GROMACS .gro file of C-alpha atoms in nm:
model
  196
    1UNK     CA    1   5.540  -1.917   3.906
    2UNK     CA    2   5.244  -2.152   3.898
    3UNK     CA    3   5.019  -1.882   4.047
    4UNK     CA    4   5.139  -1.626   3.788
    5UNK     CA    5   5.062  -1.871   3.500
    6UNK     CA    6   4.711  -1.928   3.633
    7UNK     CA    7   4.650  -1.550   3.657
    8UNK     CA    8   4.786  -1.493   3.302
    9UNK     CA    9   4.573  -1.782   3.166
   10UNK     CA   10   4.265  -1.648   3.345
   11UNK     CA   11   4.326  -1.293   3.215
   12UNK     CA   12   4.379  -1.428   2.862
   13UNK     CA   13   4.058  -1.630   2.886
   14UNK     CA   14   3.862  -1.327   3.004
   15UNK     CA   15   4.008  -1.111   2.726
   16UNK     CA   16   3.921  -1.374   2.462
   17UNK     CA   17   3.565  -1.404   2.599
   18UNK     CA   18   3.528  -1.025   2.587
   19UNK     CA   19   3.643  -1.009   2.224
   20UNK     CA   20   3.423  -1.304   2.132
   21UNK     CA   21   3.126  -1.132   2.295
   22UNK     CA   22   3.195  -0.812   2.098
   23UNK     CA   23   3.216  -1.008   1.771
   24UNK     CA   24   2.883  -1.179   1.842
   25UNK     CA   25   2.719  -0.847   1.932
   26UNK     CA   26   2.874  -0.676   1.629
   27UNK     CA   27   2.762  -0.956   1.397
   28UNK     CA   28   2.412  -0.954   1.545
   29UNK     CA   29   2.394  -0.577   1.500
   30UNK     CA   30   2.519  -0.609   1.142
   31UNK     CA   31   2.262  -0.879   1.067
   32UNK     CA   32   1.985  -0.666   1.216
   33UNK     CA   33   2.106  -0.363   1.019
   34UNK     CA   34   2.116  -0.567   0.696
   35UNK     CA   35   1.761  -0.691   0.757
   36UNK     CA   36   1.645  -0.337   0.829
   37UNK     CA   37   1.814  -0.205   0.515
   38UNK     CA   38   1.620  -0.443   0.287
   39UNK     CA   39   1.411  -0.234   0.046
   40UNK     CA   40   1.037  -0.215   0.100
   41UNK     CA   41   0.849  -0.353  -0.200
   42UNK     CA   42   0.576  -0.101  -0.279
   43UNK     CA   43   0.469  -0.219  -0.625
   44UNK     CA   44   0.515  -0.468  -0.904
   45UNK     CA   45   0.443  -0.224  -1.189
   46UNK     CA   46   0.761  -0.314  -1.379
   47UNK     CA   47   0.626  -0.669  -1.416
   48UNK     CA   48   0.355  -0.515  -1.636
   49UNK     CA   49   0.591  -0.301  -1.843
   50UNK     CA   50   0.531   0.017  -1.642
   51UNK     CA   51   0.820   0.245  -1.540
   52UNK     CA   52   0.752   0.496  -1.264
   53UNK     CA   53   0.813   0.868  -1.303
   54UNK     CA   54   0.767   0.907  -0.928
   55UNK     CA   55   0.817   0.656  -0.649
   56UNK     CA   56   0.541   0.549  -0.413
   57UNK     CA   57   0.394   0.670  -0.188
   58UNK     CA   58   0.216   0.925  -0.412
   59UNK     CA   59  -0.032   1.178  -0.272
   60UNK     CA   60  -0.300   1.368  -0.465
   61UNK     CA   61  -0.510   1.636  -0.293
   62UNK     CA   62  -0.831   1.811  -0.400
   63UNK     CA   63  -1.079   2.019  -0.200
   64UNK     CA   64  -0.901   1.948   0.128
   65UNK     CA   65  -0.917   1.571   0.077
   66UNK     CA   66  -0.597   1.375   0.012
   67UNK     CA   67  -0.545   1.024  -0.121
   68UNK     CA   68  -0.205   0.856  -0.084
   69UNK     CA   69  -0.126   0.542  -0.280
   70UNK     CA   70   0.117   0.364  -0.046
   71UNK     CA   71   0.146   0.029  -0.225
   72UNK     CA   72  -0.003  -0.137  -0.532
   73UNK     CA   73   0.018  -0.501  -0.640
   74UNK     CA   74  -0.130  -0.622  -0.969
   75UNK     CA   75  -0.220  -0.991  -0.977
   76UNK     CA   76  -0.394  -1.223  -1.215
   77UNK     CA   77  -0.729  -1.297  -1.052
   78UNK     CA   78  -0.669  -1.672  -1.077
   79UNK     CA   79  -0.340  -1.649  -0.884
   80UNK     CA   80  -0.323  -1.799  -0.534
   81UNK     CA   81  -0.249  -1.459  -0.373
   82UNK     CA   82  -0.549  -1.294  -0.539
   83UNK     CA   83  -0.778  -1.587  -0.459
   84UNK     CA   84  -0.679  -1.575  -0.091
   85UNK     CA   85  -0.782  -1.207  -0.068
   86UNK     CA   86  -1.099  -1.262  -0.273
   87UNK     CA   87  -1.213  -1.544  -0.043
   88UNK     CA   88  -1.111  -1.370   0.279
   89UNK     CA   89  -1.298  -1.046   0.210
   90UNK     CA   90  -1.568  -1.154  -0.036
   91UNK     CA   91  -1.456  -0.974  -0.351
   92UNK     CA   92  -1.623  -1.065  -0.682
   93UNK     CA   93  -1.303  -1.166  -0.862
   94UNK     CA   94  -1.475  -1.166  -1.201
   95UNK     CA   95  -1.218  -0.971  -1.402
   96UNK     CA   96  -0.882  -1.076  -1.544
   97UNK     CA   97  -0.674  -0.873  -1.295
   98UNK     CA   98  -0.713  -0.818  -0.922
   99UNK     CA   99  -0.536  -0.504  -0.801
  100UNK     CA  100  -0.463  -0.468  -0.429
  101UNK     CA  101  -0.371  -0.127  -0.291
  102UNK     CA  102  -0.266   0.010   0.045
  103UNK     CA  103  -0.391   0.366   0.084
  104UNK     CA  104  -0.409   0.653   0.330
  105UNK     CA  105  -0.692   0.905   0.302
  106UNK     CA  106  -0.702   1.231   0.498
  107UNK     CA  107  -0.955   1.508   0.546
  108UNK     CA  108  -0.791   1.849   0.578
  109UNK     CA  109  -1.110   2.037   0.493
  110UNK     CA  110  -1.358   2.196   0.733
  111UNK     CA  111  -1.643   1.952   0.659
  112UNK     CA  112  -1.686   1.574   0.674
  113UNK     CA  113  -1.579   1.376   0.367
  114UNK     CA  114  -1.725   1.033   0.306
  115UNK     CA  115  -1.825   0.750   0.078
  116UNK     CA  116  -2.152   0.618   0.217
  117UNK     CA  117  -2.528   0.618   0.156
  118UNK     CA  118  -2.510   0.995   0.221
  119UNK     CA  119  -2.250   1.053  -0.053
  120UNK     CA  120  -2.186   0.787  -0.318
  121UNK     CA  121  -1.945   0.994  -0.528
  122UNK     CA  122  -1.603   0.835  -0.579
  123UNK     CA  123  -1.332   1.053  -0.430
  124UNK     CA  124  -1.049   0.882  -0.616
  125UNK     CA  125  -1.003   0.674  -0.930
  126UNK     CA  126  -0.721   0.465  -1.071
  127UNK     CA  127  -0.662   0.439  -1.443
  128UNK     CA  128  -0.419   0.206  -1.618
  129UNK     CA  129  -0.516   0.297  -1.976
  130UNK     CA  130  -0.878   0.227  -1.889
  131UNK     CA  131  -1.041   0.292  -1.554
  132UNK     CA  132  -1.016   0.019  -1.292
  133UNK     CA  133  -1.328  -0.038  -1.085
  134UNK     CA  134  -1.334  -0.065  -0.708
  135UNK     CA  135  -1.441  -0.405  -0.590
  136UNK     CA  136  -1.672  -0.434  -0.289
  137UNK     CA  137  -1.551  -0.657  -0.006
  138UNK     CA  138  -1.890  -0.817   0.068
  139UNK     CA  139  -1.775  -0.959   0.402
  140UNK     CA  140  -1.662  -0.615   0.520
  141UNK     CA  141  -1.910  -0.386   0.340
  142UNK     CA  142  -2.111  -0.310   0.655
  143UNK     CA  143  -1.807  -0.197   0.851
  144UNK     CA  144  -1.738   0.176   0.825
  145UNK     CA  145  -1.372   0.285   0.817
  146UNK     CA  146  -1.250  -0.076   0.805
  147UNK     CA  147  -0.871  -0.090   0.813
  148UNK     CA  148  -0.845  -0.433   0.643
  149UNK     CA  149  -1.067  -0.391   0.336
  150UNK     CA  150  -1.222  -0.049   0.283
  151UNK     CA  151  -1.566   0.017   0.139
  152UNK     CA  152  -1.775   0.277   0.324
  153UNK     CA  153  -1.588   0.543   0.512
  154UNK     CA  154  -1.635   0.880   0.677
  155UNK     CA  155  -1.368   1.125   0.791
  156UNK     CA  156  -1.434   1.421   1.016
  157UNK     CA  157  -1.214   1.729   0.963
  158UNK     CA  158  -0.854   1.659   1.060
  159UNK     CA  159  -0.895   1.279   1.052
  160UNK     CA  160  -0.712   1.023   0.839
  161UNK     CA  161  -0.734   0.649   0.774
  162UNK     CA  162  -0.498   0.385   0.635
  163UNK     CA  163  -0.656   0.078   0.479
  164UNK     CA  164  -0.661  -0.150   0.174
  165UNK     CA  165  -0.875  -0.125  -0.138
  166UNK     CA  166  -0.920  -0.368  -0.428
  167UNK     CA  167  -0.995  -0.318  -0.796
  168UNK     CA  168  -1.098  -0.540  -1.082
  169UNK     CA  169  -0.948  -0.471  -1.424
  170UNK     CA  170  -0.962  -0.623  -1.773
  171UNK     CA  171  -0.778  -0.367  -1.986
  172UNK     CA  172  -0.420  -0.303  -2.095
  173UNK     CA  173  -0.153  -0.159  -1.867
  174UNK     CA  174  -0.045   0.160  -2.044
  175UNK     CA  175   0.001   0.395  -1.746
  176UNK     CA  176  -0.085   0.456  -1.382
  177UNK     CA  177  -0.298   0.765  -1.331
  178UNK     CA  178  -0.461   0.879  -1.004
  179UNK     CA  179  -0.749   1.126  -1.004
  180UNK     CA  180  -0.896   1.278  -0.686
  181UNK     CA  181  -1.217   1.483  -0.669
  182UNK     CA  182  -1.383   1.649  -0.372
  183UNK     CA  183  -1.637   1.931  -0.350
  184UNK     CA  184  -1.608   2.002  -0.723
  185UNK     CA  185  -1.229   2.033  -0.712
  186UNK     CA  186  -1.014   1.784  -0.907
  187UNK     CA  187  -0.645   1.704  -0.922
  188UNK     CA  188  -0.442   1.418  -1.065
  189UNK     CA  189  -0.096   1.268  -1.096
  190UNK     CA  190   0.067   1.030  -1.338
  191UNK     CA  191   0.272   0.770  -1.150
  192UNK     CA  192   0.400   0.635  -1.480
  193UNK     CA  193   0.408   0.793  -1.826
  194UNK     CA  194   0.196   0.654  -2.108
  195UNK     CA  195   0.359   0.343  -2.260
  196UNK     CA  196   0.443   0.417  -2.624
   0.00000   0.00000   0.00000
C-alpha cells in the first residue's frame, strides 16, 4: 500500500511538472508571438496632419533606377533625437525640421547610376508642399555607399543599397510627394494627398 502511494504521488508529481512545463513554454511562445506581432513604426506623418494614401514602403522607378522610401521621421531640429543624429553624422541642422529617412535604392538598368563628382544630378526628391533639401553628413561625406548616412553613392547594374538620408525643411507640411529621375526619365508618387 505504501509503495503504491509513493508510485501514485511520483506519477502525479511528474504529470504536474509536465503540465507546468507546457504552460511555461506556451506562455513564452505567446509572449514572443505578441512581441513579434507589434506593428513596425514606419513614419510619424499623422503627427504633422498628413494622412497616407499608400502605406510605406513606397517605391518609385524611372530609367531603370528605383528609390524606395522605407521609413520617414519628421523631427524638430532642436529635439534631442534630431540633435543626436546631427552631432553623430555632422549634419548642418540649420532649418526648422530635420527629416530622417531609411531608403533602398536599386539599379536595374544596364549602366552605372550614381551621385558623385561624375554625376551631381539628384536622382530623387522629397516634397512636403515645398521641396526638402538633402543634408550632407560631413563626417561621412567621403565614404561612398555608406549604409549609416548616405551622401555619395554608385550602383553598378543589378546592385542595390539600403541606407539613411537626412533632409532639412522649413516649409509647411501639405503633402508627401516623391519624384525620381534617371537618364531623362521621370516618375513620381504621392504618399499623401494635398492637405485642403
